[in-house]
GROMACS .gro file of C-alpha atoms in nm:
model
  218
    1UNK     CA    1  -1.384  -4.291  -0.569
    2UNK     CA    2  -1.030  -4.326  -0.609
    3UNK     CA    3  -1.002  -4.721  -0.479
    4UNK     CA    4  -0.733  -4.980  -0.596
    5UNK     CA    5  -1.016  -5.128  -0.855
    6UNK     CA    6  -0.933  -4.825  -1.041
    7UNK     CA    7  -0.598  -5.004  -1.176
    8UNK     CA    8  -0.610  -4.777  -1.525
    9UNK     CA    9  -0.210  -4.684  -1.565
   10UNK     CA   10  -0.134  -4.779  -1.247
   11UNK     CA   11   0.210  -4.988  -1.286
   12UNK     CA   12   0.348  -5.271  -1.094
   13UNK     CA   13   0.067  -5.505  -1.198
   14UNK     CA   14   0.317  -5.727  -1.402
   15UNK     CA   15   0.124  -5.747  -1.762
   16UNK     CA   16  -0.185  -5.794  -1.857
   17UNK     CA   17  -0.266  -6.067  -2.027
   18UNK     CA   18  -0.626  -6.135  -2.203
   19UNK     CA   19  -0.798  -6.443  -2.154
   20UNK     CA   20  -1.074  -6.578  -2.395
   21UNK     CA   21  -1.377  -6.374  -2.505
   22UNK     CA   22  -1.535  -6.691  -2.487
   23UNK     CA   23  -1.372  -6.831  -2.106
   24UNK     CA   24  -1.658  -6.603  -1.848
   25UNK     CA   25  -1.591  -6.846  -1.528
   26UNK     CA   26  -1.233  -7.087  -1.436
   27UNK     CA   27  -1.420  -7.292  -1.179
   28UNK     CA   28  -1.820  -7.359  -1.093
   29UNK     CA   29  -1.834  -7.159  -0.773
   30UNK     CA   30  -1.774  -6.853  -1.004
   31UNK     CA   31  -2.126  -6.884  -1.178
   32UNK     CA   32  -2.280  -6.935  -0.891
   33UNK     CA   33  -2.183  -6.592  -0.762
   34UNK     CA   34  -2.291  -6.394  -1.088
   35UNK     CA   35  -2.588  -6.565  -1.042
   36UNK     CA   36  -2.650  -6.490  -0.653
   37UNK     CA   37  -2.577  -6.149  -0.692
   38UNK     CA   38  -2.756  -6.093  -0.945
   39UNK     CA   39  -3.084  -6.273  -0.823
   40UNK     CA   40  -3.053  -6.108  -0.491
   41UNK     CA   41  -3.094  -5.803  -0.636
   42UNK     CA   42  -3.442  -5.858  -0.674
   43UNK     CA   43  -3.489  -5.897  -0.294
   44UNK     CA   44  -3.207  -5.635  -0.200
   45UNK     CA   45  -3.353  -5.368  -0.443
   46UNK     CA   46  -2.935  -5.279  -0.500
   47UNK     CA   47  -2.866  -5.131  -0.842
   48UNK     CA   48  -2.559  -5.231  -1.071
   49UNK     CA   49  -2.417  -4.919  -1.011
   50UNK     CA   50  -2.441  -5.016  -0.607
   51UNK     CA   51  -2.326  -5.351  -0.647
   52UNK     CA   52  -2.020  -5.189  -0.828
   53UNK     CA   53  -1.944  -4.998  -0.559
   54UNK     CA   54  -1.988  -5.210  -0.306
   55UNK     CA   55  -1.685  -5.427  -0.517
   56UNK     CA   56  -1.434  -5.138  -0.572
   57UNK     CA   57  -1.509  -5.033  -0.143
   58UNK     CA   58  -1.352  -5.374  -0.050
   59UNK     CA   59  -1.059  -5.282   0.189
   60UNK     CA   60  -0.701  -5.209  -0.085
   61UNK     CA   61  -0.559  -5.539   0.049
   62UNK     CA   62  -0.845  -5.753   0.035
   63UNK     CA   63  -0.929  -5.636  -0.279
   64UNK     CA   64  -0.578  -5.706  -0.471
   65UNK     CA   65  -0.524  -6.001  -0.293
   66UNK     CA   66  -0.879  -6.163  -0.422
   67UNK     CA   67  -1.001  -6.347  -0.760
   68UNK     CA   68  -1.277  -6.163  -0.937
   69UNK     CA   69  -1.576  -6.308  -0.851
   70UNK     CA   70  -1.421  -6.396  -0.477
   71UNK     CA   71  -1.442  -5.964  -0.464
   72UNK     CA   72  -1.805  -6.008  -0.664
   73UNK     CA   73  -1.881  -6.190  -0.321
   74UNK     CA   74  -1.733  -6.093  -0.034
   75UNK     CA   75  -1.952  -5.778  -0.179
   76UNK     CA   76  -2.234  -5.955  -0.234
   77UNK     CA   77  -2.183  -6.019   0.171
   78UNK     CA   78  -2.203  -5.629   0.234
   79UNK     CA   79  -2.519  -5.579   0.015
   80UNK     CA   80  -2.681  -5.862   0.199
   81UNK     CA   81  -2.570  -5.700   0.516
   82UNK     CA   82  -2.695  -5.395   0.456
   83UNK     CA   83  -2.941  -5.472   0.300
   84UNK     CA   84  -3.116  -5.632   0.638
   85UNK     CA   85  -3.125  -5.944   0.427
   86UNK     CA   86  -2.837  -6.115   0.598
   87UNK     CA   87  -2.735  -6.039   0.931
   88UNK     CA   88  -2.326  -6.023   0.997
   89UNK     CA   89  -2.374  -6.247   1.274
   90UNK     CA   90  -2.498  -6.488   1.046
   91UNK     CA   91  -2.230  -6.425   0.812
   92UNK     CA   92  -1.949  -6.534   1.102
   93UNK     CA   93  -2.148  -6.801   1.170
   94UNK     CA   94  -2.185  -6.928   0.794
   95UNK     CA   95  -2.559  -7.036   0.892
   96UNK     CA   96  -2.919  -6.866   0.939
   97UNK     CA   97  -2.958  -6.728   1.298
   98UNK     CA   98  -3.310  -6.599   1.227
   99UNK     CA   99  -3.641  -6.641   0.980
  100UNK     CA  100  -3.519  -6.502   0.616
  101UNK     CA  101  -3.733  -6.148   0.541
  102UNK     CA  102  -4.025  -6.233   0.324
  103UNK     CA  103  -3.978  -6.030   0.001
  104UNK     CA  104  -3.936  -6.030  -0.392
  105UNK     CA  105  -3.749  -6.405  -0.492
  106UNK     CA  106  -3.680  -6.417  -0.858
  107UNK     CA  107  -3.767  -6.789  -0.973
  108UNK     CA  108  -3.608  -6.982  -1.201
  109UNK     CA  109  -3.893  -6.967  -1.421
  110UNK     CA  110  -3.835  -6.588  -1.467
  111UNK     CA  111  -3.482  -6.560  -1.490
  112UNK     CA  112  -3.509  -6.591  -1.880
  113UNK     CA  113  -3.743  -6.363  -1.911
  114UNK     CA  114  -3.612  -6.064  -1.679
  115UNK     CA  115  -3.211  -6.113  -1.909
  116UNK     CA  116  -3.414  -6.104  -2.162
  117UNK     CA  117  -3.537  -5.787  -2.069
  118UNK     CA  118  -3.248  -5.649  -1.925
  119UNK     CA  119  -3.163  -5.285  -1.738
  120UNK     CA  120  -3.229  -5.110  -1.988
  121UNK     CA  121  -3.057  -4.721  -1.879
  122UNK     CA  122  -3.157  -4.512  -2.147
  123UNK     CA  123  -3.380  -4.301  -2.042
  124UNK     CA  124  -3.503  -3.864  -2.202
  125UNK     CA  125  -3.415  -3.552  -2.066
  126UNK     CA  126  -3.576  -3.213  -2.114
  127UNK     CA  127  -3.231  -3.036  -2.188
  128UNK     CA  128  -3.093  -3.077  -2.515
  129UNK     CA  129  -2.682  -3.236  -2.525
  130UNK     CA  130  -2.439  -2.994  -2.441
  131UNK     CA  131  -2.083  -3.138  -2.699
  132UNK     CA  132  -2.182  -3.267  -3.025
  133UNK     CA  133  -1.976  -3.549  -3.217
  134UNK     CA  134  -1.628  -3.333  -3.304
  135UNK     CA  135  -1.667  -3.069  -2.977
  136UNK     CA  136  -1.348  -3.062  -2.795
  137UNK     CA  137  -1.371  -3.123  -2.411
  138UNK     CA  138  -1.157  -3.182  -2.080
  139UNK     CA  139  -1.277  -3.382  -1.781
  140UNK     CA  140  -1.319  -3.245  -1.463
  141UNK     CA  141  -1.025  -3.311  -1.250
  142UNK     CA  142  -1.241  -3.442  -0.959
  143UNK     CA  143  -1.196  -3.656  -0.744
  144UNK     CA  144  -1.559  -3.776  -0.575
  145UNK     CA  145  -1.610  -3.939  -0.262
  146UNK     CA  146  -1.868  -4.163  -0.365
  147UNK     CA  147  -1.899  -4.414  -0.691
  148UNK     CA  148  -1.757  -4.253  -1.020
  149UNK     CA  149  -1.702  -4.387  -1.384
  150UNK     CA  150  -1.487  -4.129  -1.465
  151UNK     CA  151  -1.111  -4.310  -1.428
  152UNK     CA  152  -0.806  -4.110  -1.312
  153UNK     CA  153  -0.616  -4.101  -1.587
  154UNK     CA  154  -0.832  -3.973  -1.779
  155UNK     CA  155  -0.938  -3.663  -1.559
  156UNK     CA  156  -0.835  -3.336  -1.651
  157UNK     CA  157  -0.768  -3.455  -2.000
  158UNK     CA  158  -0.884  -3.312  -2.334
  159UNK     CA  159  -1.013  -3.503  -2.626
  160UNK     CA  160  -1.251  -3.482  -2.859
  161UNK     CA  161  -1.645  -3.625  -2.886
  162UNK     CA  162  -1.698  -3.939  -3.106
  163UNK     CA  163  -2.019  -4.002  -3.053
  164UNK     CA  164  -2.298  -3.932  -2.834
  165UNK     CA  165  -2.587  -4.229  -2.678
  166UNK     CA  166  -2.837  -4.015  -2.564
  167UNK     CA  167  -2.913  -3.971  -2.219
  168UNK     CA  168  -2.895  -4.257  -1.918
  169UNK     CA  169  -2.910  -4.305  -1.542
  170UNK     CA  170  -2.629  -4.119  -1.371
  171UNK     CA  171  -2.406  -4.448  -1.200
  172UNK     CA  172  -2.215  -4.159  -0.939
  173UNK     CA  173  -2.584  -4.068  -0.817
  174UNK     CA  174  -2.758  -4.424  -0.851
  175UNK     CA  175  -2.482  -4.615  -0.671
  176UNK     CA  176  -2.594  -4.392  -0.338
  177UNK     CA  177  -3.002  -4.425  -0.371
  178UNK     CA  178  -2.968  -4.031  -0.447
  179UNK     CA  179  -3.200  -4.083  -0.793
  180UNK     CA  180  -3.138  -4.201  -1.154
  181UNK     CA  181  -3.055  -3.836  -1.252
  182UNK     CA  182  -3.018  -3.901  -1.619
  183UNK     CA  183  -2.790  -3.721  -1.825
  184UNK     CA  184  -2.620  -3.704  -2.203
  185UNK     CA  185  -2.370  -3.982  -2.234
  186UNK     CA  186  -2.051  -3.934  -2.459
  187UNK     CA  187  -1.805  -4.188  -2.638
  188UNK     CA  188  -1.485  -3.884  -2.585
  189UNK     CA  189  -1.107  -4.041  -2.764
  190UNK     CA  190  -0.787  -3.943  -2.645
  191UNK     CA  191  -0.459  -3.954  -2.816
  192UNK     CA  192  -0.218  -4.171  -2.592
  193UNK     CA  193  -0.011  -3.881  -2.537
  194UNK     CA  194  -0.212  -3.668  -2.369
  195UNK     CA  195  -0.303  -3.945  -2.083
  196UNK     CA  196   0.024  -4.125  -2.080
  197UNK     CA  197   0.266  -3.853  -2.166
  198UNK     CA  198   0.541  -3.874  -2.451
  199UNK     CA  199   0.635  -4.168  -2.404
  200UNK     CA  200   0.331  -4.317  -2.528
  201UNK     CA  201   0.249  -4.427  -2.848
  202UNK     CA  202   0.207  -4.132  -3.122
  203UNK     CA  203  -0.083  -4.355  -3.314
  204UNK     CA  204  -0.266  -4.488  -2.919
  205UNK     CA  205  -0.588  -4.370  -2.873
  206UNK     CA  206  -0.831  -4.401  -2.616
  207UNK     CA  207  -1.196  -4.377  -2.593
  208UNK     CA  208  -1.374  -4.380  -2.307
  209UNK     CA  209  -1.792  -4.348  -2.245
  210UNK     CA  210  -1.810  -3.965  -2.004
  211UNK     CA  211  -2.128  -3.819  -1.886
  212UNK     CA  212  -2.163  -3.477  -1.926
  213UNK     CA  213  -2.063  -3.361  -1.570
  214UNK     CA  214  -1.709  -3.469  -1.578
  215UNK     CA  215  -1.706  -3.284  -1.917
  216UNK     CA  216  -1.655  -2.927  -1.997
  217UNK     CA  217  -1.561  -2.764  -2.294
  218UNK     CA  218  -1.233  -2.583  -2.384
   0.00000   0.00000   0.00000
């Protein structure tokens, strides 16, 4: 999906200012935003891909003027309403108007085990990988209406397979409850000038993780 969430290579937003890697939150409510989004996925039944899709589907003006975890909360509201766990009228009034919907609940005691297990996305497939390390590939120039992990700046570009990661759940389908449809996943390396033109640093390279359906041979 081509939304404002796909900002790679766009100009006019000022310099990128990296923060310390251990600086994860700027306020206590941001911790709760993350925890609530993860915990609510159990009764809501959504996946990490659906959660990402909800965030990137926010209206452009709302997305660009919201902080990182404000975006998470706005997307969570959409997910809760979509799952029938909260009514739009309840969000508008900021209080419960009906009894809650019975369903599975992530208890505090279960959190350590759930976090330790994680959500592995690797899956077995019957078909061999189409590409191998060192193969030259070209990404497809596509503009899907739904979720995708192929950034716009890397579409229609030529690169080299750096690593083969096995088969994984395809986010493009999993985000929309269309099944896991696992595919082979690759790391693809691009010269900076292939992505950004002759003005790019000649020593720059960029790597992305690309699913097999994103790629064609050259």
